[in-house]
mmCIF file of C-alpha atoms in Angstrom:
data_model
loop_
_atom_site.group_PDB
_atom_site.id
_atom_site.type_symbol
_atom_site.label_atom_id
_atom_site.label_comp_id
_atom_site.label_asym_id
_atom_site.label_seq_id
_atom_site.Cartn_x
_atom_site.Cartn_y
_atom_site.Cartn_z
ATOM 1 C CA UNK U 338 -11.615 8.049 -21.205
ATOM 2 C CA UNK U 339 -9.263 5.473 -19.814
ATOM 3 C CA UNK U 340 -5.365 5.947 -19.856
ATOM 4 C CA UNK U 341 -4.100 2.786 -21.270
ATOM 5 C CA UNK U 342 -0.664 1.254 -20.487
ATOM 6 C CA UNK U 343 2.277 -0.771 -21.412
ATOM 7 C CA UNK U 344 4.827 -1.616 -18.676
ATOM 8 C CA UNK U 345 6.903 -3.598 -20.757
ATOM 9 C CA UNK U 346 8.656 -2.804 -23.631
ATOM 10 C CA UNK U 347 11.594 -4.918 -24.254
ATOM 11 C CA UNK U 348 15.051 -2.665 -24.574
ATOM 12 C CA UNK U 349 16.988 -3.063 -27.411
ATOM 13 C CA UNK U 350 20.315 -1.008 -28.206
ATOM 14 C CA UNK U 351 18.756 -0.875 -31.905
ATOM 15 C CA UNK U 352 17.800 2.700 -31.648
ATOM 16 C CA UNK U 353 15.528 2.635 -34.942
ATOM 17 C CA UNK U 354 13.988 -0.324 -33.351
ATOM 18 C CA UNK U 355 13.215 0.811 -29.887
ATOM 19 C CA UNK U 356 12.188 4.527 -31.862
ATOM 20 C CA UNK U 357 9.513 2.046 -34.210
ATOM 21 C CA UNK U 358 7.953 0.387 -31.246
ATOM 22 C CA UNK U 359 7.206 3.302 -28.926
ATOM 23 C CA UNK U 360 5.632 4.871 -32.367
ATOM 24 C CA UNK U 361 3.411 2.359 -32.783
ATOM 25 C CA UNK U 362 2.488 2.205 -28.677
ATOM 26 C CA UNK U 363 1.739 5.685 -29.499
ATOM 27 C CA UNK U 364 -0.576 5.502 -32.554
ATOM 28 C CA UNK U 365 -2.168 2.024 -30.507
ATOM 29 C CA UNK U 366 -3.293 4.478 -27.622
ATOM 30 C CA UNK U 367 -1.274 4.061 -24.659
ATOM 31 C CA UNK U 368 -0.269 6.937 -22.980
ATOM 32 C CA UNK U 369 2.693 5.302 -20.715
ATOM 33 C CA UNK U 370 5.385 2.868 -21.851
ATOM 34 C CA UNK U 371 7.749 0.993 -19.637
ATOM 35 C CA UNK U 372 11.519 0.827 -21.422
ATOM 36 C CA UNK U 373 12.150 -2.888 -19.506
ATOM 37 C CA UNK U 374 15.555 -3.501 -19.224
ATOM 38 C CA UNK U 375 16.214 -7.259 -18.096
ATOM 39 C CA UNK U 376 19.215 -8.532 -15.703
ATOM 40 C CA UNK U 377 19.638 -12.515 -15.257
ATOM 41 C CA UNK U 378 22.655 -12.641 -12.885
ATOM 42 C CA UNK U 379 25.107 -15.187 -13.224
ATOM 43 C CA UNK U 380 25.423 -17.776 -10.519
ATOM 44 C CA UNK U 381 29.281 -17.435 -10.232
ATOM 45 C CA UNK U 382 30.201 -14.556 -11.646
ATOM 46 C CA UNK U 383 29.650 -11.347 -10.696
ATOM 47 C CA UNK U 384 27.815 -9.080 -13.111
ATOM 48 C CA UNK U 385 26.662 -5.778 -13.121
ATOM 49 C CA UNK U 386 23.255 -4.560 -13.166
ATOM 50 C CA UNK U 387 22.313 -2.383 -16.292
ATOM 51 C CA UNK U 388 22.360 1.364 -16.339
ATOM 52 C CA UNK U 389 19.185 2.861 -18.077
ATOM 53 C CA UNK U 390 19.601 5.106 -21.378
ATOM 54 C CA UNK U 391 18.342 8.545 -21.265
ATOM 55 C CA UNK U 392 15.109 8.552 -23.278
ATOM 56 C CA UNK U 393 16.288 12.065 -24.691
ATOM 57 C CA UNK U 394 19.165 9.498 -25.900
ATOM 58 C CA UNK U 395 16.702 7.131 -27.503
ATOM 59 C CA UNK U 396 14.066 9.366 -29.066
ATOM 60 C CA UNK U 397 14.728 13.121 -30.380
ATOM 61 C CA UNK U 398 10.752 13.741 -30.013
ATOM 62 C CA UNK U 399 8.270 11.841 -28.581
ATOM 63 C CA UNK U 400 5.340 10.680 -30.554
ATOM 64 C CA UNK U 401 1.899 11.989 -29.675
ATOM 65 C CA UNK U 402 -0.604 9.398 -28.110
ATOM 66 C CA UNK U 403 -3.624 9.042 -30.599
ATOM 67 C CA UNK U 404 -6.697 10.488 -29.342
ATOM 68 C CA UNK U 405 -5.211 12.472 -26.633
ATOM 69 C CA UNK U 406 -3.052 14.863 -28.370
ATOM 70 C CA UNK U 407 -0.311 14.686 -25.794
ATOM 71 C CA UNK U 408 3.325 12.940 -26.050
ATOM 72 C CA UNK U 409 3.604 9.725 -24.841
ATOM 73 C CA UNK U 410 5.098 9.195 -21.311
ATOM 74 C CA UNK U 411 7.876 6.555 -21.413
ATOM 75 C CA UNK U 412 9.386 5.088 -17.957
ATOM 76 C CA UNK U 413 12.431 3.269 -17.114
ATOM 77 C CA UNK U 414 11.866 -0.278 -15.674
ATOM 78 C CA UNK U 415 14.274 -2.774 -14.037
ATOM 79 C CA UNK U 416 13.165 -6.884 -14.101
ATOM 80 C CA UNK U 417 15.466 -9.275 -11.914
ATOM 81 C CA UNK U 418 15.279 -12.693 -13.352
ATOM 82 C CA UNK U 419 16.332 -14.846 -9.829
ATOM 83 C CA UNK U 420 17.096 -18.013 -9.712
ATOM 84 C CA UNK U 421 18.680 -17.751 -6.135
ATOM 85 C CA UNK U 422 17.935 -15.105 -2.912
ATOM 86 C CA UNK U 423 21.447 -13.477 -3.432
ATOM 87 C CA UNK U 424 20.037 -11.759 -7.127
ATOM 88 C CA UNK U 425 18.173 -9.673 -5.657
ATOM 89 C CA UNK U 426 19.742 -6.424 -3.466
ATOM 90 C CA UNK U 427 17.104 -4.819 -1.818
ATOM 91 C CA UNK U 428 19.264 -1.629 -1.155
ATOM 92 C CA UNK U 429 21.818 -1.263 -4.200
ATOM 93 C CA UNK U 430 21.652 1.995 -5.652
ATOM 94 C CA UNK U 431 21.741 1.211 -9.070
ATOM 95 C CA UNK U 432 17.756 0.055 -8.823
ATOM 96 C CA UNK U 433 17.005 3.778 -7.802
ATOM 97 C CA UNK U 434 17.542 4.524 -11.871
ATOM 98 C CA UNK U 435 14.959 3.110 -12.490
ATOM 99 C CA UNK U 436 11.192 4.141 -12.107
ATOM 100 C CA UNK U 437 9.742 0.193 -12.137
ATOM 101 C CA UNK U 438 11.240 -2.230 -10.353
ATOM 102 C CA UNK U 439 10.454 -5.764 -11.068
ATOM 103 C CA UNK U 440 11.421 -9.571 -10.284
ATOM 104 C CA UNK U 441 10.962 -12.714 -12.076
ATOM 105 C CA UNK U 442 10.957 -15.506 -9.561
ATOM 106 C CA UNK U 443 12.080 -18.831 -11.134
ATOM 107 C CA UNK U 444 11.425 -21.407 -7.384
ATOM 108 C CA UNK U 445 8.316 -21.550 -5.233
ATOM 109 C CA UNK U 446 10.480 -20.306 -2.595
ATOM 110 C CA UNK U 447 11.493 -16.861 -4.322
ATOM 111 C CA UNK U 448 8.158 -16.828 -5.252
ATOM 112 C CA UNK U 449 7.136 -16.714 -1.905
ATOM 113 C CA UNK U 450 9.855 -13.920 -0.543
ATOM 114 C CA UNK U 451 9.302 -11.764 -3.595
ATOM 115 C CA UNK U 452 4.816 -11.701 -2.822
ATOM 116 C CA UNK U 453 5.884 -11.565 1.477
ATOM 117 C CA UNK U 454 9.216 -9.623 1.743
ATOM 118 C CA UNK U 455 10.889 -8.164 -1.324
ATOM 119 C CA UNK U 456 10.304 -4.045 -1.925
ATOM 120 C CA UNK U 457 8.962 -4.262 -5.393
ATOM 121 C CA UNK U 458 6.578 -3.031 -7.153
ATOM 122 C CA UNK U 459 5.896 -6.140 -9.991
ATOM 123 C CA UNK U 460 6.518 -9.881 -9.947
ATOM 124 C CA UNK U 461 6.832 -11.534 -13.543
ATOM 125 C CA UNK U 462 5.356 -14.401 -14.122
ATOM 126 C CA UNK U 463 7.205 -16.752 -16.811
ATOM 127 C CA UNK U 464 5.448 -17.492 -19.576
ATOM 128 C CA UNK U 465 8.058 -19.525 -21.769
ATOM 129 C CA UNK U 466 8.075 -23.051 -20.058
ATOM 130 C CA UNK U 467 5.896 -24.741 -17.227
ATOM 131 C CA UNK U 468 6.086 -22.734 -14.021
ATOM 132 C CA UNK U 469 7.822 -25.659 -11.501
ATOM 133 C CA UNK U 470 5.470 -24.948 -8.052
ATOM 134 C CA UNK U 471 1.400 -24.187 -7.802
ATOM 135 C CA UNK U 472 0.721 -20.771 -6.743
ATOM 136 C CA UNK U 473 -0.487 -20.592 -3.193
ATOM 137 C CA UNK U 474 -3.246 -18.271 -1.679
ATOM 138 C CA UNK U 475 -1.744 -16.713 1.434
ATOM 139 C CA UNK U 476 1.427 -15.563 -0.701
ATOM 140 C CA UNK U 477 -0.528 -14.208 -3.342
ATOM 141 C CA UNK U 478 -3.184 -12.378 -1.077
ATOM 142 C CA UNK U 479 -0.253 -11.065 0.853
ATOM 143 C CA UNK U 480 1.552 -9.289 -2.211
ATOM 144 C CA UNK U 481 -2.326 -8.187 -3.328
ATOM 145 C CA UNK U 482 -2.392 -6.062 0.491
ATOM 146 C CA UNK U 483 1.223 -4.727 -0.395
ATOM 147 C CA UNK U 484 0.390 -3.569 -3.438
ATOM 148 C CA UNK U 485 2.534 -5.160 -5.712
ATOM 149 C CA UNK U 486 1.336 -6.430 -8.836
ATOM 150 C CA UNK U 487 1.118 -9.627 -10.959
ATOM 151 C CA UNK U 488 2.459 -9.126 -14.241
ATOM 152 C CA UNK U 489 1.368 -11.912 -17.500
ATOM 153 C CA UNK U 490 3.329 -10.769 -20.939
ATOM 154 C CA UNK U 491 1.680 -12.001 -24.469
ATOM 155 C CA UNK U 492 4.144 -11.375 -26.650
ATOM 156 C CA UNK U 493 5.885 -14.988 -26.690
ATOM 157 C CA UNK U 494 2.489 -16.654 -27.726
ATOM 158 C CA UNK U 495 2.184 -14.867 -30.439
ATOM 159 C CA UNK U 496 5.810 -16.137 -31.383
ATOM 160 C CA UNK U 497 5.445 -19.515 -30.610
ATOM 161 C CA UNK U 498 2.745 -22.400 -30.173
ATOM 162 C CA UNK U 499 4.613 -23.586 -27.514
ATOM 163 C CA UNK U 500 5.236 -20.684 -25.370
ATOM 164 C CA UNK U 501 1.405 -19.953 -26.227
ATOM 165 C CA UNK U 502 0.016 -22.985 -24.058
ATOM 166 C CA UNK U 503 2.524 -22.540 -20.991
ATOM 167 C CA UNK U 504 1.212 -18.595 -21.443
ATOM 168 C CA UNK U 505 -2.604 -19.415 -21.043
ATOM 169 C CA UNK U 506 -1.850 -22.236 -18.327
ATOM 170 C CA UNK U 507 0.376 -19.908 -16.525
ATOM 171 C CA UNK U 508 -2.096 -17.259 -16.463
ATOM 172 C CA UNK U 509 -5.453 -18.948 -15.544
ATOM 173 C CA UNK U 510 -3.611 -20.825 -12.528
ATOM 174 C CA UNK U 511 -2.544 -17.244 -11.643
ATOM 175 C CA UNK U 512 -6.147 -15.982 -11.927
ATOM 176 C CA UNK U 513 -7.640 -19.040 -9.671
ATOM 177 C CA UNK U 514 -4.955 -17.875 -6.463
ATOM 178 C CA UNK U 515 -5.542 -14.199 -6.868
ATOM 179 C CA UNK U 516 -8.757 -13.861 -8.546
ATOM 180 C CA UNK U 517 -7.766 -11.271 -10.970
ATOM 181 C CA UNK U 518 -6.807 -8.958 -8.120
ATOM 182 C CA UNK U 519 -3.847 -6.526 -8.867
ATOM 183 C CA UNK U 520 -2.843 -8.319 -12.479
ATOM 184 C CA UNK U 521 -1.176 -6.492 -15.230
ATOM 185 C CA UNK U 522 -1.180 -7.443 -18.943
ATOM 186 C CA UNK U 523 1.685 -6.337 -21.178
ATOM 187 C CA UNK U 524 3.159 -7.203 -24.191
ATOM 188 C CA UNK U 525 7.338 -7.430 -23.242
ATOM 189 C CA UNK U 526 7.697 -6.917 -27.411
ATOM 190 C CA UNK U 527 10.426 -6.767 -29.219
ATOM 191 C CA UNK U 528 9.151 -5.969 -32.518
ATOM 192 C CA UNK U 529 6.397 -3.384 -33.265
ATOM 193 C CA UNK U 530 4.379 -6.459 -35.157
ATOM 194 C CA UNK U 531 4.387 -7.718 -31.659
ATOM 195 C CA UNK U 532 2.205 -5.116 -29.999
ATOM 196 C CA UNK U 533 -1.356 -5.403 -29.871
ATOM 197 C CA UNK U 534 -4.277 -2.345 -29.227
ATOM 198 C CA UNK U 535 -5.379 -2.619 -25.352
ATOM 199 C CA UNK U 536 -9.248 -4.058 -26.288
ATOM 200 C CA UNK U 537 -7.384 -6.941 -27.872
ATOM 201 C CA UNK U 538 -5.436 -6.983 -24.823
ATOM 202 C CA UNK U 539 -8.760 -6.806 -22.823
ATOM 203 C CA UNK U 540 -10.124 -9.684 -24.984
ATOM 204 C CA UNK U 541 -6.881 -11.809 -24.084
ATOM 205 C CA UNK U 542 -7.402 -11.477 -20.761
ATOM 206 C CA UNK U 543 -10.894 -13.150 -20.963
ATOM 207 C CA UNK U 544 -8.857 -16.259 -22.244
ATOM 208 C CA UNK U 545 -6.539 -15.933 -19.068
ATOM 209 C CA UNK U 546 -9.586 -16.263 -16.937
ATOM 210 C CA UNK U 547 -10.102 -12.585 -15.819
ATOM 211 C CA UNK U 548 -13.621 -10.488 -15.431
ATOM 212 C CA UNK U 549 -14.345 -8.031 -18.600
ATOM 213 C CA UNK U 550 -13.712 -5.604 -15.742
ATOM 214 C CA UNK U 551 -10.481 -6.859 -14.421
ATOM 215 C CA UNK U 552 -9.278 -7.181 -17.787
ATOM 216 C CA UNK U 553 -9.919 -3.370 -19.011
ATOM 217 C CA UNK U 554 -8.068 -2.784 -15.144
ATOM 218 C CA UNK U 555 -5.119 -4.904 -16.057
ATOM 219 C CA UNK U 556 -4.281 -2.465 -18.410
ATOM 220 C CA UNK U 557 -5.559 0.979 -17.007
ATOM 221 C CA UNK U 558 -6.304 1.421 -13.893
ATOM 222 C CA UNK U 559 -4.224 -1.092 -11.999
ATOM 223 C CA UNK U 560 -1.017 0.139 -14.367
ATOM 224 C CA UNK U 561 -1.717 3.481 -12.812
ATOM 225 C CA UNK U 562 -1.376 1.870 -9.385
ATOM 226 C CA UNK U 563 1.635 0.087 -10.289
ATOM 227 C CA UNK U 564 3.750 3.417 -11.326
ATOM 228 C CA UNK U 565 2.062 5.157 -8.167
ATOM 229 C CA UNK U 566 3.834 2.635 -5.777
ATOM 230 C CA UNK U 567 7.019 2.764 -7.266
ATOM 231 C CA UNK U 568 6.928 6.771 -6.461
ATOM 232 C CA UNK U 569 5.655 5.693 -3.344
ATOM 233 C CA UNK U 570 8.225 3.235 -2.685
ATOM 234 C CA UNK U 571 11.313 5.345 -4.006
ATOM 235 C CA UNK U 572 10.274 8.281 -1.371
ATOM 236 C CA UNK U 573 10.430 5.979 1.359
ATOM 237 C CA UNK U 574 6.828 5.587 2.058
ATOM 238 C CA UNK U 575 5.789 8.525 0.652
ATOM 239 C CA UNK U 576 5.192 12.221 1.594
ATOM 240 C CA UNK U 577 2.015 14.379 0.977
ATOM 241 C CA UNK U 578 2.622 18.138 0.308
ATOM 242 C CA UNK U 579 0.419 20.794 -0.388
ATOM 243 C CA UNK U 580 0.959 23.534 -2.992
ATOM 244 C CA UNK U 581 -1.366 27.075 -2.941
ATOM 245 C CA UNK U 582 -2.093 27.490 -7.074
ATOM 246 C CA UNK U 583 -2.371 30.875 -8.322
ATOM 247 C CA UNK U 584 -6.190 30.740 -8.714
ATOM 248 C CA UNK U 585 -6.062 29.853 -4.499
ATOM 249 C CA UNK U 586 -4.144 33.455 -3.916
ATOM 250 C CA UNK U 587 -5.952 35.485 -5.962
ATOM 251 C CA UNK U 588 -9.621 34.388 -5.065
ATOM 252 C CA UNK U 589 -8.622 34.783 -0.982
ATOM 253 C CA UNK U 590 -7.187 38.569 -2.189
ATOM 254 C CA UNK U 591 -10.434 39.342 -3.785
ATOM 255 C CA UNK U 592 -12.771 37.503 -1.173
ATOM 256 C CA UNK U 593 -13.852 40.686 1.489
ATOM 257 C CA UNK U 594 -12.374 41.136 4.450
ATOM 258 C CA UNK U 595 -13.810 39.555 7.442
ATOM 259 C CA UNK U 596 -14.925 42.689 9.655
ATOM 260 C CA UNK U 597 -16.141 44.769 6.642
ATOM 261 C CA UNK U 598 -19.793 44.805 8.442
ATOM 262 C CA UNK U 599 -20.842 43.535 4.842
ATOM 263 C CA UNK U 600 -23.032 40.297 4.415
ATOM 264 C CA UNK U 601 -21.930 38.027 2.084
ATOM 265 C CA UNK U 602 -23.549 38.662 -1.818
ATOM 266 C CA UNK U 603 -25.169 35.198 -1.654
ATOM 267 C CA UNK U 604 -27.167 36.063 1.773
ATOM 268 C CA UNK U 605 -28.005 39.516 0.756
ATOM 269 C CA UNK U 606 -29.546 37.620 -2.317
ATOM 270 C CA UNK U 607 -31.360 35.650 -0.294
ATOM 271 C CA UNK U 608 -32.337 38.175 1.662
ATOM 272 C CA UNK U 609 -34.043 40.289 -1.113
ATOM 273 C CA UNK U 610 -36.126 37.493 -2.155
ATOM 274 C CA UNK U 611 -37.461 36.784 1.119
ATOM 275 C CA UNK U 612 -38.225 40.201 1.218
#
């Protein structure tokens, strides 16, 4: 069975509100939810970047994910909305609250630094007005070997007509640079109304131009990979350890010893029935 996903769940300091919609990701099937907490900087003033609630804070108990029988998992997720290079601090410590880690590049140029350069582990892609530049191969292809992923939201065209055609024209010239490599859908709701079950978020992708494979990926598999980077990416790289389990140490105690003289039960098995 496939672990569905929402990165993007838009934060809202309406408790009851922010409670109802990780309820109904819950009862829709997804089994992770990203809390996305959005910071625009100004261009003259200085503005701090937003410190992430506690989800114990949020939500006394977390709902169960239908058909699964387990809670739902809810992550912490930072999106930079840049409109110049200086937005975006690759070392401040306030991004290490966060488990996601996101930009929203509003110029061709940030566009390119954020798929070549910037440590992240998803790039937005606007879906309210026209995008202003063409989205170029080499760029794109380069984010794809990073690892980072291309992120489409579907929430605004269900709110508006408007928003709905620079959504779908947004997305398919997306899909023609990257060919539905590394692309996440999501819903970036702010009402639970606003959420839709992931099969008719795999149908909406077919719209945007992706594969019925790529578009069941968008919100499985390639979701997984996004929230594996970002643990890769906050330990530096990563580092592989090995644990012994319990059921390791007690099968090497029973196993016989090495010089016991004894063969092993399988050979003298074999052994009788060649016999």
């Amino acid at each position: 069975m496939s672990v569905f996903m929402d990165l993007n769940l838009s934060f809202t300091a309406e408790r009851s509100r922010l409670k109802s919609l990780i309820e109904t990701a819950a009862h829709l099937g997804f089994s992770t939810v990203a809390i996305n907490y959005v910071f625009e900087p100004a261009t003259k003033k200085k503005q701090e970047i937003p410190i992430p609630t506690p989800i114990k804070e949020l939500i006394d108990e977390l709902p169960v994910v239908q058909g699964r029988y387990r809670p739902i998992r809810v992550l912490n997720r930072l999106t930079v909305v840049m409109s110049d290079s200086s937005h975006f601090r690759p070392n401040a410590a306030e991004y290490r609250c966060f488990d996601l880690l996101s930009v929203q590049p509003t110029t061709e140029k940030l566009f390119h630094a954020a798929c070549m350069i910037y440590d992240v582990d998803i790039i937005c892609i606007s879906v309210t007005e026209k995008l202003p530049f063409f989205f170029k191969r080499a760029p794109v292809n380069r984010a794809v070997d990073r690892g980072v992923v291309f992120e489409v939201s579907y929430s605004a065209a269900i709110r508006d007509s408007t928003r709905r055609r620079y959504t779908i024209a947004n997305a398919v010239s997306l899909m023609e640079s990257c060919k539905g490599k590394n692309v996440i859908l999501s819903s970036a709701a702010e009402k639970p109304l606003e959420l839709r079950g992931p099969y008719d978020i795999t149908n909406l992708g077919l719209l945007f131009g992706l594969s019925d494979r790529d578009a069941k990926e968008a919100v499985s598999s390639t979701c997984r990979s996004v929230v594996l980077h970002a643990e890769t990416r906050k330990s530096a790289s990563g580092i592989m350890y090995t644990m012994k389990t319990c059921s390791e140490s007690s099968s090497q105690q029973e196993a016989p010893p090495a010089d016991s003289g004894e063969a092993p039960a399988a050979k003298r098995a074999k052994h009788h029935l060649t016999d």
